Each structure stands twice: as C-alpha cells, then as structure tokens.
Amino acid sequence: VRACQGELLNGTLDLTLAGPVRRTNYLLGYTVVMVLATAVLMLVTWCAMLGFDWILQVPGTIGAGDAARACVVGFVTFLTFGAIAMLVSVLLGRHGSAMFTTIGILVVMFALSFAERAWDNDIVQALGPISVFHWFDPGATLGGVAVPVRNYVVPLIESIACIAIACWYFERRDL
C-alpha cells in the first residue's frame, strides 16, 4: 500500500520520481521487495512448522514436502494480497484510503469464499472463483491431499495482472 499512497501522503513521491527513474521501474522495485519479503516470510513459516512439529511432538507428522506446498500456496496468496494493495494504491487518488480499501476488498473476498462453501446458490458459486481465498486451502495441502495446479497458477495470474495494470495506470497518472 505504501508504493504510491504512502509516498503521496508524505510528499516524497514527486521527489522520488523527479530523478531519472521510470514510474514502472519504481513500482517494479516495490514488487521485487514484496516478492522477496513474502518468500522470506514463507521460509520462516516452513521452518516454524517443522520446528514446532518436532519440538512439541504433535501427534501425526507434518512432512517437509507438505509443509513446503502449503507455504507455496501461502506465498502465492500473500503475493496476490500485495498486488491488490499495490493496484488499489495506484488507482486511488485520495490520501490514506488505499489500506482501508484493500482491507475492505479482502474482507469481501473472504466473505464471498465463505458463502461459496456454505451456501449452494448459483450466483455465489459463479462469483466464488473471483476471490483469492477460493484458491487457498493449506489444510488440504498439509493433510497430504493433492492440490490442483490451478490453486497456484490462478492467484499468480491475478498477481501479475494487478501489477501490470498498476504499472500501466501509474505511467499515465497525473501526480
């Protein structure tokens, strides 16, 4: 969310973009940081899952492969959260509203995903795949259930689309 709105709010975006850096490169720099931070977060999560499983001697075991697959699903999901936040940050012209709008979007997506699983309605079922939470099922992964490749690919495509739209719009936006 800081990618655009925070810089505008603090008055540092004009100064940052006054140098010889393209706006797209500016956002792509934030994207690289977001990807690396999310990867580190998931690596720590993977280590914690295996470490606590070993330390606490929890009945049953979490295999390293299952934990890694769950972390990859988490990585792609959190990356999508960040990409949505970046897109919202670029699209909104009002200071300070990007974070709350992003949280609102994610809450609606979560509610839609919950409704999709709890309510057998054709409209809800048709809208369900729009939610990033529709593709997020770490419990099945940890349980050893084979997760379809689309659960990894669809959120990744959503992330790439959000980042591409953000870059395209930010190049054309008046500051």
mmCIF file of C-alpha atoms in Angstrom:
data_model
loop_
_atom_site.group_PDB
_atom_site.id
_atom_site.type_symbol
_atom_site.label_atom_id
_atom_site.label_comp_id
_atom_site.label_asym_id
_atom_site.label_seq_id
_atom_site.Cartn_x
_atom_site.Cartn_y
_atom_site.Cartn_z
ATOM 1 C CA VAL A 1 0.000 0.000 0.000
ATOM 2 C CA ARG A 2 2.962 2.267 0.654
ATOM 3 C CA ALA A 3 4.006 2.002 -3.004
ATOM 4 C CA CYS A 4 2.030 5.033 -4.086
ATOM 5 C CA GLN A 5 -0.392 6.326 -1.454
ATOM 6 C CA GLY A 6 2.152 6.483 1.354
ATOM 7 C CA GLU A 7 4.615 8.375 -0.805
ATOM 8 C CA LEU A 8 1.885 10.790 -1.890
ATOM 9 C CA LEU A 9 0.774 11.282 1.707
ATOM 10 C CA ASN A 10 4.314 12.094 2.857
ATOM 11 C CA GLY A 11 5.014 14.266 -0.165
ATOM 12 C CA THR A 12 8.014 12.187 -1.217
ATOM 13 C CA LEU A 13 6.648 10.767 -4.485
ATOM 14 C CA ASP A 14 7.350 13.910 -6.510
ATOM 15 C CA LEU A 15 10.899 13.994 -5.179
ATOM 16 C CA THR A 16 11.444 10.285 -5.847
ATOM 17 C CA LEU A 17 10.127 10.498 -9.397
ATOM 18 C CA ALA A 18 11.998 13.743 -10.132
ATOM 19 C CA GLY A 19 15.116 11.657 -10.765
ATOM 20 C CA PRO A 20 15.730 9.627 -13.897
ATOM 21 C CA VAL A 21 13.603 6.660 -12.863
ATOM 22 C CA ARG A 22 10.606 5.488 -14.855
ATOM 23 C CA ARG A 23 7.397 5.105 -12.907
ATOM 24 C CA THR A 24 7.133 1.467 -13.979
ATOM 25 C CA ASN A 25 10.615 0.754 -12.620
ATOM 26 C CA TYR A 26 9.613 2.413 -9.366
ATOM 27 C CA LEU A 27 6.641 0.058 -8.944
ATOM 28 C CA LEU A 28 8.622 -2.950 -10.122
ATOM 29 C CA GLY A 29 11.199 -2.174 -7.419
ATOM 30 C CA TYR A 30 8.434 -2.334 -4.828
ATOM 31 C CA THR A 31 7.267 -5.585 -6.430
ATOM 32 C CA VAL A 32 10.715 -7.163 -6.078
ATOM 33 C CA VAL A 33 10.841 -6.175 -2.413
ATOM 34 C CA MET A 34 7.331 -7.555 -1.890
ATOM 35 C CA VAL A 35 8.222 -10.880 -3.556
ATOM 36 C CA LEU A 36 11.430 -11.259 -1.543
ATOM 37 C CA ALA A 37 9.761 -10.319 1.766
ATOM 38 C CA THR A 38 6.922 -12.765 1.114
ATOM 39 C CA ALA A 39 9.406 -15.522 0.220
ATOM 40 C CA VAL A 40 11.322 -14.923 3.459
ATOM 41 C CA LEU A 41 8.064 -14.935 5.430
ATOM 42 C CA MET A 42 7.084 -18.281 3.912
ATOM 43 C CA LEU A 43 10.550 -19.739 4.529
ATOM 44 C CA VAL A 44 10.295 -18.747 8.199
ATOM 45 C CA THR A 45 6.788 -20.226 8.285
ATOM 46 C CA TRP A 46 8.048 -23.501 6.802
ATOM 47 C CA CYS A 47 10.883 -23.708 9.342
ATOM 48 C CA ALA A 48 8.491 -22.889 12.195
ATOM 49 C CA MET A 49 6.012 -25.531 11.071
ATOM 50 C CA LEU A 50 8.673 -28.228 11.010
ATOM 51 C CA GLY A 51 10.429 -26.959 14.137
ATOM 52 C CA PHE A 52 7.307 -26.768 16.281
ATOM 53 C CA ASP A 53 6.148 -30.132 14.978
ATOM 54 C CA TRP A 54 9.456 -31.626 16.135
ATOM 55 C CA ILE A 55 9.667 -29.706 19.454
ATOM 56 C CA LEU A 56 6.067 -30.231 20.552
ATOM 57 C CA GLN A 57 5.848 -33.824 19.334
ATOM 58 C CA VAL A 58 2.401 -33.213 17.866
ATOM 59 C CA PRO A 59 0.534 -36.453 17.084
ATOM 60 C CA GLY A 60 0.934 -37.174 13.407
ATOM 61 C CA THR A 61 3.645 -35.547 11.404
ATOM 62 C CA ILE A 62 3.867 -32.691 9.001
ATOM 63 C CA GLY A 63 6.050 -33.759 6.151
ATOM 64 C CA ALA A 64 8.571 -31.276 4.824
ATOM 65 C CA GLY A 65 7.066 -31.597 1.338
ATOM 66 C CA ASP A 66 3.502 -30.993 2.517
ATOM 67 C CA ALA A 67 4.655 -28.007 4.589
ATOM 68 C CA ALA A 68 6.545 -26.626 1.587
ATOM 69 C CA ARG A 69 3.493 -26.970 -0.676
ATOM 70 C CA ALA A 70 1.331 -25.217 1.945
ATOM 71 C CA CYS A 71 3.893 -22.409 2.112
ATOM 72 C CA VAL A 72 3.921 -22.091 -1.682
ATOM 73 C CA VAL A 73 0.120 -21.742 -1.645
ATOM 74 C CA GLY A 74 0.538 -19.138 1.110
ATOM 75 C CA PHE A 75 3.264 -17.354 -0.862
ATOM 76 C CA VAL A 76 1.081 -17.038 -3.942
ATOM 77 C CA THR A 77 -1.906 -15.933 -1.857
ATOM 78 C CA PHE A 78 0.026 -13.279 0.086
ATOM 79 C CA LEU A 79 1.669 -12.105 -3.131
ATOM 80 C CA THR A 80 -1.827 -11.601 -4.537
ATOM 81 C CA PHE A 81 -2.788 -9.588 -1.433
ATOM 82 C CA GLY A 82 0.221 -7.351 -2.033
ATOM 83 C CA ALA A 83 -0.521 -6.981 -5.741
ATOM 84 C CA ILE A 84 -4.128 -5.998 -4.992
ATOM 85 C CA ALA A 85 -2.851 -3.464 -2.450
ATOM 86 C CA MET A 86 -0.412 -2.042 -4.994
ATOM 87 C CA LEU A 87 -3.148 -1.704 -7.614
ATOM 88 C CA VAL A 88 -5.520 -0.015 -5.164
ATOM 89 C CA SER A 89 -2.716 2.288 -4.042
ATOM 90 C CA VAL A 90 -2.094 3.411 -7.608
ATOM 91 C CA LEU A 91 -5.755 3.724 -8.591
ATOM 92 C CA LEU A 92 -6.948 5.806 -5.641
ATOM 93 C CA GLY A 93 -6.328 9.486 -5.761
ATOM 94 C CA ARG A 94 -7.225 10.160 -2.134
ATOM 95 C CA HIS A 95 -4.527 10.146 0.520
ATOM 96 C CA GLY A 96 -4.611 7.420 3.152
ATOM 97 C CA SER A 97 -7.522 5.417 1.788
ATOM 98 C CA ALA A 98 -5.636 2.640 -0.017
ATOM 99 C CA MET A 99 -5.069 0.456 3.041
ATOM 100 C CA PHE A 100 -8.691 0.564 4.175
ATOM 101 C CA THR A 101 -9.962 -0.053 0.652
ATOM 102 C CA THR A 102 -7.622 -3.022 0.245
ATOM 103 C CA ILE A 103 -8.738 -4.473 3.577
ATOM 104 C CA GLY A 104 -12.359 -3.985 2.508
ATOM 105 C CA ILE A 105 -11.727 -5.812 -0.770
ATOM 106 C CA LEU A 106 -10.051 -8.708 1.045
ATOM 107 C CA VAL A 107 -12.874 -8.921 3.619
ATOM 108 C CA VAL A 108 -15.451 -9.065 0.813
ATOM 109 C CA MET A 109 -13.379 -11.749 -0.935
ATOM 110 C CA PHE A 110 -13.186 -13.764 2.282
ATOM 111 C CA ALA A 111 -16.941 -13.434 2.855
ATOM 112 C CA LEU A 112 -17.581 -14.482 -0.744
ATOM 113 C CA SER A 113 -15.360 -17.532 -0.314
ATOM 114 C CA PHE A 114 -17.120 -18.438 2.928
ATOM 115 C CA ALA A 115 -20.542 -18.003 1.318
ATOM 116 C CA GLU A 116 -19.448 -20.128 -1.624
ATOM 117 C CA ARG A 117 -18.585 -23.025 0.696
ATOM 118 C CA ALA A 118 -21.616 -22.607 2.970
ATOM 119 C CA TRP A 119 -24.380 -21.667 0.552
ATOM 120 C CA ASP A 120 -25.482 -23.577 -2.533
ATOM 121 C CA ASN A 121 -26.526 -20.631 -4.682
ATOM 122 C CA ASP A 122 -25.728 -20.398 -8.398
ATOM 123 C CA ILE A 123 -24.752 -16.723 -8.245
ATOM 124 C CA VAL A 124 -22.454 -17.202 -5.238
ATOM 125 C CA GLN A 125 -20.923 -20.288 -6.844
ATOM 126 C CA ALA A 126 -20.260 -18.350 -10.064
ATOM 127 C CA LEU A 127 -18.642 -15.427 -8.198
ATOM 128 C CA GLY A 128 -16.574 -17.622 -5.839
ATOM 129 C CA PRO A 129 -13.522 -18.063 -8.079
ATOM 130 C CA ILE A 130 -13.053 -14.271 -8.145
ATOM 131 C CA SER A 131 -11.948 -14.468 -4.521
ATOM 132 C CA VAL A 132 -8.292 -15.237 -3.895
ATOM 133 C CA PHE A 133 -9.436 -17.257 -0.874
ATOM 134 C CA HIS A 134 -11.230 -19.651 -3.225
ATOM 135 C CA TRP A 135 -7.802 -20.970 -4.239
ATOM 136 C CA PHE A 136 -6.275 -21.031 -0.741
ATOM 137 C CA ASP A 137 -6.541 -24.365 1.101
ATOM 138 C CA PRO A 138 -3.405 -25.045 3.156
ATOM 139 C CA GLY A 139 -5.259 -27.554 5.333
ATOM 140 C CA ALA A 140 -5.765 -29.913 2.417
ATOM 141 C CA THR A 141 -2.127 -29.497 1.435
ATOM 142 C CA LEU A 142 -0.890 -30.246 4.951
ATOM 143 C CA GLY A 143 -3.203 -33.250 5.049
ATOM 144 C CA GLY A 144 -1.438 -34.728 2.049
ATOM 145 C CA VAL A 145 -4.288 -34.084 -0.388
ATOM 146 C CA ALA A 146 -3.061 -33.292 -3.879
ATOM 147 C CA VAL A 147 -3.763 -29.643 -4.602
ATOM 148 C CA PRO A 148 -4.590 -28.821 -8.230
ATOM 149 C CA VAL A 149 -2.008 -26.739 -10.054
ATOM 150 C CA ARG A 150 -4.678 -24.115 -10.723
ATOM 151 C CA ASN A 151 -4.660 -23.283 -6.979
ATOM 152 C CA TYR A 152 -1.126 -21.973 -7.513
ATOM 153 C CA VAL A 153 -1.497 -20.595 -11.024
ATOM 154 C CA VAL A 154 -4.738 -18.588 -10.771
ATOM 155 C CA PRO A 155 -3.607 -16.384 -7.845
ATOM 156 C CA LEU A 156 -0.244 -15.929 -9.549
ATOM 157 C CA ILE A 157 -2.004 -14.746 -12.707
ATOM 158 C CA GLU A 158 -4.147 -12.410 -10.577
ATOM 159 C CA SER A 159 -0.957 -11.003 -9.029
ATOM 160 C CA ILE A 160 0.710 -10.453 -12.378
ATOM 161 C CA ALA A 161 -2.448 -8.832 -13.772
ATOM 162 C CA CYS A 162 -2.776 -6.462 -10.792
ATOM 163 C CA ILE A 163 0.885 -5.442 -11.027
ATOM 164 C CA ALA A 164 0.687 -4.973 -14.807
ATOM 165 C CA ILE A 165 -2.450 -2.824 -14.521
ATOM 166 C CA ALA A 166 -0.854 -0.809 -11.707
ATOM 167 C CA CYS A 167 2.261 -0.167 -13.829
ATOM 168 C CA TRP A 168 0.191 0.756 -16.876
ATOM 169 C CA TYR A 169 -2.041 3.144 -14.921
ATOM 170 C CA PHE A 170 0.796 4.680 -12.903
ATOM 171 C CA GLU A 171 2.650 5.614 -16.124
ATOM 172 C CA ARG A 172 -0.398 7.588 -17.248
ATOM 173 C CA ARG A 173 -1.490 9.055 -13.936
ATOM 174 C CA ASP A 174 -1.153 12.722 -13.021
ATOM 175 C CA LEU A 175 0.520 13.210 -9.679
#
